[in-house]
């Protein structure tokens, strides 16, 4: 579950009172969602201000929103499609079922975490941007490339950078009115963090796509889009996390085209017809020989 995983991940970095509160939430999450902020503070040996600050550090506006999201996650606890790890020697049908279940659960968890207001802000910024930089390395770099080719198809001035030096070089030339998107599952990839921070210092709008919870990348973003954090520590080769990131990218792209249909659909159609025209002729030439 994403919220409890995020709390567990940051236990070692919390102050003593916050650590006591986190321990209580991890041990008794069902009880916590039924308490008022005053009752929770008393039972966790904390204070109402500490509870509020703790909720904001997890990117919730207040304690009621935190409780609502936590209750929704707890309601999914009995779902049959729990995350499954790689097991040696599993029959192939079981592997098919496990990978499918992991992807479905990751998409479901990510959808529940998405903030419509943040999504709309991201779509507005991407539409208005004079330039769009996309930063990511490894698996996240593949997601950045996917997003980049989508944006190029609708005429958006997007560039994808995986090389750390090129990321910084491009970020240093961004200005107000430009957008930089940093993609990192952990939120702690140094190269992506440095590039997004540099872009923010130049006045660009910064968007982070990262796992739910507090992270360095999210702290440098003006717009934060979170994915499920339940894959942490598992031996799956970033499969479910990649699907979650692509899910967010697809939502952004579809929302962008839908919001500005008359502007982007003709460009999308033109790019499709152009590719078909030239690749079609090439194939005909091969067949003739």
C-alpha atoms as a PDB file:
ATOM      1  CA  UNK A   1       0.000   0.000   0.000  1.00  0.00           C
ATOM      2  CA  UNK A   2       1.510   3.272  -1.103  1.00  0.00           C
ATOM      3  CA  UNK A   3       0.939   5.520   1.944  1.00  0.00           C
ATOM      4  CA  UNK A   4       2.145   2.990   4.496  1.00  0.00           C
ATOM      5  CA  UNK A   5       5.108   2.093   2.297  1.00  0.00           C
ATOM      6  CA  UNK A   6       6.024   5.762   2.054  1.00  0.00           C
ATOM      7  CA  UNK A   7       5.859   6.101   5.834  1.00  0.00           C
ATOM      8  CA  UNK A   8       7.993   2.994   6.319  1.00  0.00           C
ATOM      9  CA  UNK A   9      10.571   4.228   3.798  1.00  0.00           C
ATOM     10  CA  UNK A  10      11.201   7.468   5.671  1.00  0.00           C
ATOM     11  CA  UNK A  11      11.127   6.176   9.277  1.00  0.00           C
ATOM     12  CA  UNK A  12      14.886   6.635   9.756  1.00  0.00           C
ATOM     13  CA  UNK A  13      14.737  10.275   8.660  1.00  0.00           C
ATOM     14  CA  UNK A  14      11.941  11.361  11.004  1.00  0.00           C
ATOM     15  CA  UNK A  15      12.250  13.349  14.204  1.00  0.00           C
ATOM     16  CA  UNK A  16      11.483  11.378  17.418  1.00  0.00           C
ATOM     17  CA  UNK A  17       7.894  12.604  17.778  1.00  0.00           C
ATOM     18  CA  UNK A  18       7.178  12.014  14.086  1.00  0.00           C
ATOM     19  CA  UNK A  19       8.744   8.545  14.384  1.00  0.00           C
ATOM     20  CA  UNK A  20       6.363   7.675  17.226  1.00  0.00           C
ATOM     21  CA  UNK A  21       3.441   8.888  15.125  1.00  0.00           C
ATOM     22  CA  UNK A  22       4.655   6.889  12.109  1.00  0.00           C
ATOM     23  CA  UNK A  23       5.062   3.744  14.224  1.00  0.00           C
ATOM     24  CA  UNK A  24       1.499   4.092  15.487  1.00  0.00           C
ATOM     25  CA  UNK A  25       0.142   4.524  11.960  1.00  0.00           C
ATOM     26  CA  UNK A  26       2.042   1.476  10.729  1.00  0.00           C
ATOM     27  CA  UNK A  27       0.909  -0.681  13.641  1.00  0.00           C
ATOM     28  CA  UNK A  28      -2.721   0.485  13.798  1.00  0.00           C
ATOM     29  CA  UNK A  29      -3.751   2.058  10.477  1.00  0.00           C
ATOM     30  CA  UNK A  30      -7.380   0.911  10.734  1.00  0.00           C
ATOM     31  CA  UNK A  31      -7.712   2.474  14.166  1.00  0.00           C
ATOM     32  CA  UNK A  32      -6.059   5.699  13.012  1.00  0.00           C
ATOM     33  CA  UNK A  33      -8.584   6.409  10.233  1.00  0.00           C
ATOM     34  CA  UNK A  34     -11.357   6.478  12.831  1.00  0.00           C
ATOM     35  CA  UNK A  35      -9.704   9.056  15.082  1.00  0.00           C
ATOM     36  CA  UNK A  36      -9.765  12.823  15.164  1.00  0.00           C
ATOM     37  CA  UNK A  37      -6.466  14.655  14.865  1.00  0.00           C
ATOM     38  CA  UNK A  38      -6.494  15.326  18.616  1.00  0.00           C
ATOM     39  CA  UNK A  39      -7.196  11.684  19.463  1.00  0.00           C
ATOM     40  CA  UNK A  40      -4.454  10.439  17.132  1.00  0.00           C
ATOM     41  CA  UNK A  41      -1.932  12.882  18.564  1.00  0.00           C
ATOM     42  CA  UNK A  42      -2.740  11.758  22.124  1.00  0.00           C
ATOM     43  CA  UNK A  43      -2.508   8.038  21.370  1.00  0.00           C
ATOM     44  CA  UNK A  44       0.727   8.444  19.401  1.00  0.00           C
ATOM     45  CA  UNK A  45       2.358  10.619  22.077  1.00  0.00           C
ATOM     46  CA  UNK A  46       2.533  13.518  19.665  1.00  0.00           C
ATOM     47  CA  UNK A  47       0.719  16.810  19.059  1.00  0.00           C
ATOM     48  CA  UNK A  48      -1.882  18.065  16.608  1.00  0.00           C
ATOM     49  CA  UNK A  49       0.676  20.348  14.973  1.00  0.00           C
ATOM     50  CA  UNK A  50       3.050  17.403  14.492  1.00  0.00           C
ATOM     51  CA  UNK A  51       0.266  15.366  12.880  1.00  0.00           C
ATOM     52  CA  UNK A  52      -0.576  18.227  10.506  1.00  0.00           C
ATOM     53  CA  UNK A  53       3.069  18.756   9.606  1.00  0.00           C
ATOM     54  CA  UNK A  54       3.518  15.014   9.055  1.00  0.00           C
ATOM     55  CA  UNK A  55       0.528  14.905   6.668  1.00  0.00           C
ATOM     56  CA  UNK A  56       1.843  17.874   4.688  1.00  0.00           C
ATOM     57  CA  UNK A  57       5.258  16.218   4.372  1.00  0.00           C
ATOM     58  CA  UNK A  58       3.463  13.379   2.587  1.00  0.00           C
ATOM     59  CA  UNK A  59       1.922  15.936   0.196  1.00  0.00           C
ATOM     60  CA  UNK A  60      -1.563  15.960   1.730  1.00  0.00           C
ATOM     61  CA  UNK A  61      -3.265  19.293   2.347  1.00  0.00           C
ATOM     62  CA  UNK A  62      -4.482  18.304   5.798  1.00  0.00           C
ATOM     63  CA  UNK A  63      -5.272  15.420   8.143  1.00  0.00           C
ATOM     64  CA  UNK A  64      -8.805  14.736   6.786  1.00  0.00           C
ATOM     65  CA  UNK A  65      -7.402  14.243   3.264  1.00  0.00           C
ATOM     66  CA  UNK A  66      -4.710  11.929   4.660  1.00  0.00           C
ATOM     67  CA  UNK A  67      -7.350   9.851   6.472  1.00  0.00           C
ATOM     68  CA  UNK A  68      -9.534   9.613   3.376  1.00  0.00           C
ATOM     69  CA  UNK A  69      -6.672   8.377   1.191  1.00  0.00           C
ATOM     70  CA  UNK A  70      -5.436   5.935   3.837  1.00  0.00           C
ATOM     71  CA  UNK A  71      -8.937   4.523   4.325  1.00  0.00           C
ATOM     72  CA  UNK A  72      -9.247   3.976   0.561  1.00  0.00           C
ATOM     73  CA  UNK A  73      -5.966   2.053   0.523  1.00  0.00           C
ATOM     74  CA  UNK A  74      -6.940  -0.073   3.489  1.00  0.00           C
ATOM     75  CA  UNK A  75     -10.164  -0.976   1.713  1.00  0.00           C
ATOM     76  CA  UNK A  76      -8.037  -2.593  -0.995  1.00  0.00           C
ATOM     77  CA  UNK A  77      -6.133  -4.762   1.485  1.00  0.00           C
ATOM     78  CA  UNK A  78      -8.264  -7.840   0.862  1.00  0.00           C
ATOM     79  CA  UNK A  79      -8.053  -7.538  -2.919  1.00  0.00           C
ATOM     80  CA  UNK A  80      -6.949 -10.820  -4.550  1.00  0.00           C
ATOM     81  CA  UNK A  81      -4.411  -9.205  -6.901  1.00  0.00           C
ATOM     82  CA  UNK A  82      -1.726  -8.388  -4.325  1.00  0.00           C
ATOM     83  CA  UNK A  83       1.808  -7.711  -5.551  1.00  0.00           C
ATOM     84  CA  UNK A  84       3.727 -10.914  -6.172  1.00  0.00           C
ATOM     85  CA  UNK A  85       7.493 -11.303  -6.269  1.00  0.00           C
ATOM     86  CA  UNK A  86       9.594 -13.432  -8.634  1.00  0.00           C
ATOM     87  CA  UNK A  87       9.837 -17.027  -7.407  1.00  0.00           C
ATOM     88  CA  UNK A  88      12.399 -19.518  -8.717  1.00  0.00           C
ATOM     89  CA  UNK A  89      10.969 -22.264 -10.907  1.00  0.00           C
ATOM     90  CA  UNK A  90       7.395 -20.980 -11.102  1.00  0.00           C
ATOM     91  CA  UNK A  91       5.314 -22.559 -13.893  1.00  0.00           C
ATOM     92  CA  UNK A  92       4.908 -20.254 -16.882  1.00  0.00           C
ATOM     93  CA  UNK A  93       1.104 -19.848 -16.419  1.00  0.00           C
ATOM     94  CA  UNK A  94       1.765 -18.663 -12.844  1.00  0.00           C
ATOM     95  CA  UNK A  95       4.339 -16.151 -14.104  1.00  0.00           C
ATOM     96  CA  UNK A  96       1.845 -14.788 -16.630  1.00  0.00           C
ATOM     97  CA  UNK A  97      -0.773 -14.409 -13.901  1.00  0.00           C
ATOM     98  CA  UNK A  98       1.658 -12.826 -11.420  1.00  0.00           C
ATOM     99  CA  UNK A  99       3.042 -10.224 -13.833  1.00  0.00           C
ATOM    100  CA  UNK A 100      -0.470  -9.327 -14.976  1.00  0.00           C
ATOM    101  CA  UNK A 101      -1.681  -8.983 -11.382  1.00  0.00           C
ATOM    102  CA  UNK A 102       1.304  -6.780 -10.499  1.00  0.00           C
ATOM    103  CA  UNK A 103       0.656  -4.453 -13.436  1.00  0.00           C
ATOM    104  CA  UNK A 104      -3.073  -4.194 -12.729  1.00  0.00           C
ATOM    105  CA  UNK A 105      -2.456  -3.449  -9.055  1.00  0.00           C
ATOM    106  CA  UNK A 106       0.223  -0.878  -9.882  1.00  0.00           C
ATOM    107  CA  UNK A 107      -2.109   0.968 -12.265  1.00  0.00           C
ATOM    108  CA  UNK A 108      -4.948   0.846  -9.734  1.00  0.00           C
ATOM    109  CA  UNK A 109      -2.779   2.176  -6.915  1.00  0.00           C
ATOM    110  CA  UNK A 110      -1.325   4.914  -9.129  1.00  0.00           C
ATOM    111  CA  UNK A 111      -4.756   6.029 -10.323  1.00  0.00           C
ATOM    112  CA  UNK A 112      -5.874   6.387  -6.718  1.00  0.00           C
ATOM    113  CA  UNK A 113      -2.855   8.580  -5.941  1.00  0.00           C
ATOM    114  CA  UNK A 114      -3.247  10.994  -8.851  1.00  0.00           C
ATOM    115  CA  UNK A 115      -4.313  14.518  -7.946  1.00  0.00           C
ATOM    116  CA  UNK A 116      -6.650  15.957 -10.600  1.00  0.00           C
ATOM    117  CA  UNK A 117      -5.579  19.501  -9.774  1.00  0.00           C
ATOM    118  CA  UNK A 118      -1.907  18.647 -10.271  1.00  0.00           C
ATOM    119  CA  UNK A 119      -2.723  16.817 -13.513  1.00  0.00           C
ATOM    120  CA  UNK A 120      -4.573  19.841 -14.838  1.00  0.00           C
ATOM    121  CA  UNK A 121      -1.706  22.135 -13.895  1.00  0.00           C
ATOM    122  CA  UNK A 122       0.731  19.834 -15.727  1.00  0.00           C
ATOM    123  CA  UNK A 123      -1.465  19.738 -18.841  1.00  0.00           C
ATOM    124  CA  UNK A 124      -1.812  23.537 -18.862  1.00  0.00           C
ATOM    125  CA  UNK A 125       1.946  23.989 -18.470  1.00  0.00           C
ATOM    126  CA  UNK A 126       2.772  21.508 -21.257  1.00  0.00           C
ATOM    127  CA  UNK A 127       0.324  23.215 -23.617  1.00  0.00           C
ATOM    128  CA  UNK A 128       1.716  26.683 -22.970  1.00  0.00           C
ATOM    129  CA  UNK A 129       5.409  25.715 -22.903  1.00  0.00           C
ATOM    130  CA  UNK A 130       7.832  27.289 -25.351  1.00  0.00           C
ATOM    131  CA  UNK A 131      10.231  24.381 -24.679  1.00  0.00           C
ATOM    132  CA  UNK A 132       9.840  21.049 -22.900  1.00  0.00           C
ATOM    133  CA  UNK A 133      12.803  19.147 -21.439  1.00  0.00           C
ATOM    134  CA  UNK A 134      12.405  15.516 -20.332  1.00  0.00           C
ATOM    135  CA  UNK A 135      14.971  14.006 -17.942  1.00  0.00           C
ATOM    136  CA  UNK A 136      15.339  10.367 -16.939  1.00  0.00           C
ATOM    137  CA  UNK A 137      17.917   7.588 -16.721  1.00  0.00           C
ATOM    138  CA  UNK A 138      17.649   3.797 -16.974  1.00  0.00           C
ATOM    139  CA  UNK A 139      14.051   2.577 -16.996  1.00  0.00           C
ATOM    140  CA  UNK A 140      12.775   6.099 -16.341  1.00  0.00           C
ATOM    141  CA  UNK A 141      14.759   7.238 -19.375  1.00  0.00           C
ATOM    142  CA  UNK A 142      12.726   4.857 -21.528  1.00  0.00           C
ATOM    143  CA  UNK A 143       9.543   6.410 -20.138  1.00  0.00           C
ATOM    144  CA  UNK A 144      10.915   9.884 -20.929  1.00  0.00           C
ATOM    145  CA  UNK A 145      11.583   8.778 -24.516  1.00  0.00           C
ATOM    146  CA  UNK A 146       8.032   7.470 -24.829  1.00  0.00           C
ATOM    147  CA  UNK A 147       6.624  10.769 -23.565  1.00  0.00           C
ATOM    148  CA  UNK A 148       8.938  12.728 -25.847  1.00  0.00           C
ATOM    149  CA  UNK A 149       7.837  10.974 -29.019  1.00  0.00           C
ATOM    150  CA  UNK A 150       4.201  11.475 -28.043  1.00  0.00           C
ATOM    151  CA  UNK A 151       4.704  15.214 -27.583  1.00  0.00           C
ATOM    152  CA  UNK A 152       6.632  15.551 -30.847  1.00  0.00           C
ATOM    153  CA  UNK A 153       3.749  13.890 -32.718  1.00  0.00           C
ATOM    154  CA  UNK A 154       1.479  16.785 -31.710  1.00  0.00           C
ATOM    155  CA  UNK A 155       4.019  19.493 -32.468  1.00  0.00           C
ATOM    156  CA  UNK A 156       5.175  20.155 -28.924  1.00  0.00           C
ATOM    157  CA  UNK A 157       8.859  21.270 -28.773  1.00  0.00           C
ATOM    158  CA  UNK A 158      10.078  18.383 -26.616  1.00  0.00           C
ATOM    159  CA  UNK A 159      13.629  17.127 -26.128  1.00  0.00           C
ATOM    160  CA  UNK A 160      14.649  13.999 -24.194  1.00  0.00           C
ATOM    161  CA  UNK A 161      17.962  13.886 -22.348  1.00  0.00           C
ATOM    162  CA  UNK A 162      19.540  10.867 -20.670  1.00  0.00           C
ATOM    163  CA  UNK A 163      23.134  12.087 -20.565  1.00  0.00           C
ATOM    164  CA  UNK A 164      23.733  13.986 -17.275  1.00  0.00           C
ATOM    165  CA  UNK A 165      25.862  16.706 -18.901  1.00  0.00           C
ATOM    166  CA  UNK A 166      23.333  17.335 -21.667  1.00  0.00           C
ATOM    167  CA  UNK A 167      20.542  17.431 -19.083  1.00  0.00           C
ATOM    168  CA  UNK A 168      22.318  20.222 -17.199  1.00  0.00           C
ATOM    169  CA  UNK A 169      23.380  22.035 -20.364  1.00  0.00           C
ATOM    170  CA  UNK A 170      19.797  22.171 -21.611  1.00  0.00           C
ATOM    171  CA  UNK A 171      18.329  22.951 -18.182  1.00  0.00           C
ATOM    172  CA  UNK A 172      20.677  25.919 -17.783  1.00  0.00           C
ATOM    173  CA  UNK A 173      19.202  27.559 -20.893  1.00  0.00           C
ATOM    174  CA  UNK A 174      15.540  27.207 -19.894  1.00  0.00           C
ATOM    175  CA  UNK A 175      13.544  30.282 -18.917  1.00  0.00           C
ATOM    176  CA  UNK A 176      10.159  31.223 -17.534  1.00  0.00           C
ATOM    177  CA  UNK A 177       7.567  29.764 -19.883  1.00  0.00           C
ATOM    178  CA  UNK A 178       9.518  26.532 -20.385  1.00  0.00           C
ATOM    179  CA  UNK A 179       8.778  23.189 -18.725  1.00  0.00           C
ATOM    180  CA  UNK A 180      11.122  20.511 -17.380  1.00  0.00           C
ATOM    181  CA  UNK A 181       9.863  17.025 -16.512  1.00  0.00           C
ATOM    182  CA  UNK A 182      11.966  14.804 -14.241  1.00  0.00           C
ATOM    183  CA  UNK A 183      11.098  11.098 -14.128  1.00  0.00           C
ATOM    184  CA  UNK A 184      12.534   8.866 -11.405  1.00  0.00           C
ATOM    185  CA  UNK A 185      10.802   6.037  -9.561  1.00  0.00           C
ATOM    186  CA  UNK A 186      12.890   6.463  -6.410  1.00  0.00           C
ATOM    187  CA  UNK A 187      12.897  10.248  -6.581  1.00  0.00           C
ATOM    188  CA  UNK A 188      16.557  10.105  -5.571  1.00  0.00           C
ATOM    189  CA  UNK A 189      18.375   9.716  -8.916  1.00  0.00           C
ATOM    190  CA  UNK A 190      21.147  12.359  -8.598  1.00  0.00           C
ATOM    191  CA  UNK A 191      21.378  13.204 -12.308  1.00  0.00           C
ATOM    192  CA  UNK A 192      17.634  13.790 -12.648  1.00  0.00           C
ATOM    193  CA  UNK A 193      17.504  15.783  -9.416  1.00  0.00           C
ATOM    194  CA  UNK A 194      20.354  18.067 -10.500  1.00  0.00           C
ATOM    195  CA  UNK A 195      18.757  18.743 -13.895  1.00  0.00           C
ATOM    196  CA  UNK A 196      15.313  19.488 -12.456  1.00  0.00           C
ATOM    197  CA  UNK A 197      16.798  21.712  -9.751  1.00  0.00           C
ATOM    198  CA  UNK A 198      18.780  23.632 -12.373  1.00  0.00           C
ATOM    199  CA  UNK A 199      15.635  24.072 -14.482  1.00  0.00           C
ATOM    200  CA  UNK A 200      13.745  25.396 -11.450  1.00  0.00           C
ATOM    201  CA  UNK A 201      16.531  27.889 -10.738  1.00  0.00           C
ATOM    202  CA  UNK A 202      16.137  29.250 -14.282  1.00  0.00           C
ATOM    203  CA  UNK A 203      12.434  29.888 -13.660  1.00  0.00           C
ATOM    204  CA  UNK A 204      11.025  26.949 -15.634  1.00  0.00           C
ATOM    205  CA  UNK A 205       7.925  25.100 -14.476  1.00  0.00           C
ATOM    206  CA  UNK A 206       9.111  21.777 -13.076  1.00  0.00           C
ATOM    207  CA  UNK A 207       7.123  18.519 -13.065  1.00  0.00           C
ATOM    208  CA  UNK A 208       8.172  15.406 -11.145  1.00  0.00           C
ATOM    209  CA  UNK A 209       6.856  11.916 -11.909  1.00  0.00           C
ATOM    210  CA  UNK A 210       7.993   9.761  -9.000  1.00  0.00           C
ATOM    211  CA  UNK A 211       6.809   7.263  -6.408  1.00  0.00           C
ATOM    212  CA  UNK A 212       4.491   8.490  -3.693  1.00  0.00           C
ATOM    213  CA  UNK A 213       6.081  10.017  -0.613  1.00  0.00           C
ATOM    214  CA  UNK A 214       8.674  12.595   0.279  1.00  0.00           C
ATOM    215  CA  UNK A 215      11.655  12.647  -2.092  1.00  0.00           C
ATOM    216  CA  UNK A 216      14.358  15.045  -3.211  1.00  0.00           C
ATOM    217  CA  UNK A 217      13.029  15.146  -6.779  1.00  0.00           C
ATOM    218  CA  UNK A 218       9.513  16.026  -5.607  1.00  0.00           C
ATOM    219  CA  UNK A 219      10.911  18.802  -3.407  1.00  0.00           C
ATOM    220  CA  UNK A 220      12.314  20.548  -6.496  1.00  0.00           C
ATOM    221  CA  UNK A 221       9.083  20.263  -8.505  1.00  0.00           C
ATOM    222  CA  UNK A 222       6.316  22.822  -8.702  1.00  0.00           C
ATOM    223  CA  UNK A 223       3.954  20.075  -9.948  1.00  0.00           C
ATOM    224  CA  UNK A 224       4.112  16.558  -8.465  1.00  0.00           C
ATOM    225  CA  UNK A 225       2.570  13.451 -10.027  1.00  0.00           C
ATOM    226  CA  UNK A 226       2.902  10.312  -7.935  1.00  0.00           C
ATOM    227  CA  UNK A 227       2.950   6.633  -8.851  1.00  0.00           C
ATOM    228  CA  UNK A 228       2.497   3.576  -6.658  1.00  0.00           C
ATOM    229  CA  UNK A 229       5.435   2.956  -4.329  1.00  0.00           C
ATOM    230  CA  UNK A 230       4.722  -0.702  -3.605  1.00  0.00           C
ATOM    231  CA  UNK A 231       7.470  -2.112  -5.804  1.00  0.00           C
ATOM    232  CA  UNK A 232      10.292  -0.905  -3.603  1.00  0.00           C
ATOM    233  CA  UNK A 233      12.678  -3.670  -2.599  1.00  0.00           C
ATOM    234  CA  UNK A 234      11.123  -6.288  -4.885  1.00  0.00           C
ATOM    235  CA  UNK A 235      12.958  -8.347  -7.506  1.00  0.00           C
ATOM    236  CA  UNK A 236      10.870  -7.421 -10.535  1.00  0.00           C
ATOM    237  CA  UNK A 237      13.254  -5.377 -12.677  1.00  0.00           C
ATOM    238  CA  UNK A 238      11.140  -2.216 -12.311  1.00  0.00           C
ATOM    239  CA  UNK A 239       8.274  -3.777 -14.259  1.00  0.00           C
ATOM    240  CA  UNK A 240       5.275  -2.534 -12.303  1.00  0.00           C
ATOM    241  CA  UNK A 241       6.883   0.858 -11.639  1.00  0.00           C
ATOM    242  CA  UNK A 242       7.565   1.328 -15.358  1.00  0.00           C
ATOM    243  CA  UNK A 243       3.943   0.542 -16.152  1.00  0.00           C
ATOM    244  CA  UNK A 244       2.832   3.070 -13.520  1.00  0.00           C
ATOM    245  CA  UNK A 245       5.029   5.799 -15.023  1.00  0.00           C
ATOM    246  CA  UNK A 246       3.776   5.043 -18.531  1.00  0.00           C
ATOM    247  CA  UNK A 247       0.225   5.185 -17.157  1.00  0.00           C
ATOM    248  CA  UNK A 248       0.816   8.732 -15.917  1.00  0.00           C
ATOM    249  CA  UNK A 249       2.428   9.714 -19.231  1.00  0.00           C
ATOM    250  CA  UNK A 250      -0.520   8.316 -21.193  1.00  0.00           C
ATOM    251  CA  UNK A 251      -2.976  10.213 -18.987  1.00  0.00           C
ATOM    252  CA  UNK A 252      -1.038  13.460 -19.484  1.00  0.00           C
ATOM    253  CA  UNK A 253      -0.880  12.986 -23.255  1.00  0.00           C
ATOM    254  CA  UNK A 254      -4.539  12.013 -23.609  1.00  0.00           C
ATOM    255  CA  UNK A 255      -5.628  14.861 -21.356  1.00  0.00           C
ATOM    256  CA  UNK A 256      -3.506  17.330 -23.331  1.00  0.00           C
ATOM    257  CA  UNK A 257      -4.993  16.264 -26.683  1.00  0.00           C
ATOM    258  CA  UNK A 258      -8.524  16.109 -25.284  1.00  0.00           C
ATOM    259  CA  UNK A 259      -8.338  19.565 -23.664  1.00  0.00           C
ATOM    260  CA  UNK A 260      -7.045  21.104 -26.917  1.00  0.00           C
ATOM    261  CA  UNK A 261      -8.654  18.778 -29.436  1.00  0.00           C
ATOM    262  CA  UNK A 262      -8.890  21.181 -32.373  1.00  0.00           C
ATOM    263  CA  UNK A 263      -5.251  22.158 -31.985  1.00  0.00           C
ATOM    264  CA  UNK A 264      -3.597  18.750 -31.623  1.00  0.00           C
ATOM    265  CA  UNK A 265      -5.737  16.200 -33.462  1.00  0.00           C
ATOM    266  CA  UNK A 266      -4.903  17.612 -36.937  1.00  0.00           C
ATOM    267  CA  UNK A 267      -1.196  17.448 -36.042  1.00  0.00           C
ATOM    268  CA  UNK A 268      -1.596  13.910 -34.752  1.00  0.00           C
ATOM    269  CA  UNK A 269      -3.349  12.900 -37.964  1.00  0.00           C
ATOM    270  CA  UNK A 270      -0.693  14.626 -40.085  1.00  0.00           C
ATOM    271  CA  UNK A 271       2.156  12.821 -38.315  1.00  0.00           C
ATOM    272  CA  UNK A 272       0.382   9.503 -38.750  1.00  0.00           C
ATOM    273  CA  UNK A 273      -0.246  10.062 -42.453  1.00  0.00           C
ATOM    274  CA  UNK A 274       3.317  11.277 -43.049  1.00  0.00           C
ATOM    275  CA  UNK A 275       4.863   8.217 -41.416  1.00  0.00           C
ATOM    276  CA  UNK A 276       2.503   5.921 -43.293  1.00  0.00           C
ATOM    277  CA  UNK A 277       3.256   7.669 -46.594  1.00  0.00           C
ATOM    278  CA  UNK A 278       7.033   7.354 -46.355  1.00  0.00           C
ATOM    279  CA  UNK A 279       7.234   3.942 -44.704  1.00  0.00           C
ATOM    280  CA  UNK A 280       4.618   2.645 -47.161  1.00  0.00           C
ATOM    281  CA  UNK A 281       6.705   3.736 -50.165  1.00  0.00           C
ATOM    282  CA  UNK A 282       9.791   2.167 -48.627  1.00  0.00           C
ATOM    283  CA  UNK A 283       8.036  -1.147 -48.184  1.00  0.00           C
ATOM    284  CA  UNK A 284       6.753  -1.034 -51.783  1.00  0.00           C
ATOM    285  CA  UNK A 285      10.290  -0.439 -53.031  1.00  0.00           C
ATOM    286  CA  UNK A 286      11.599  -3.461 -51.123  1.00  0.00           C
ATOM    287  CA  UNK A 287       8.828  -5.629 -52.517  1.00  0.00           C
ATOM    288  CA  UNK A 288       9.659  -4.518 -56.084  1.00  0.00           C
ATOM    289  CA  UNK A 289      13.223  -5.708 -55.711  1.00  0.00           C
END
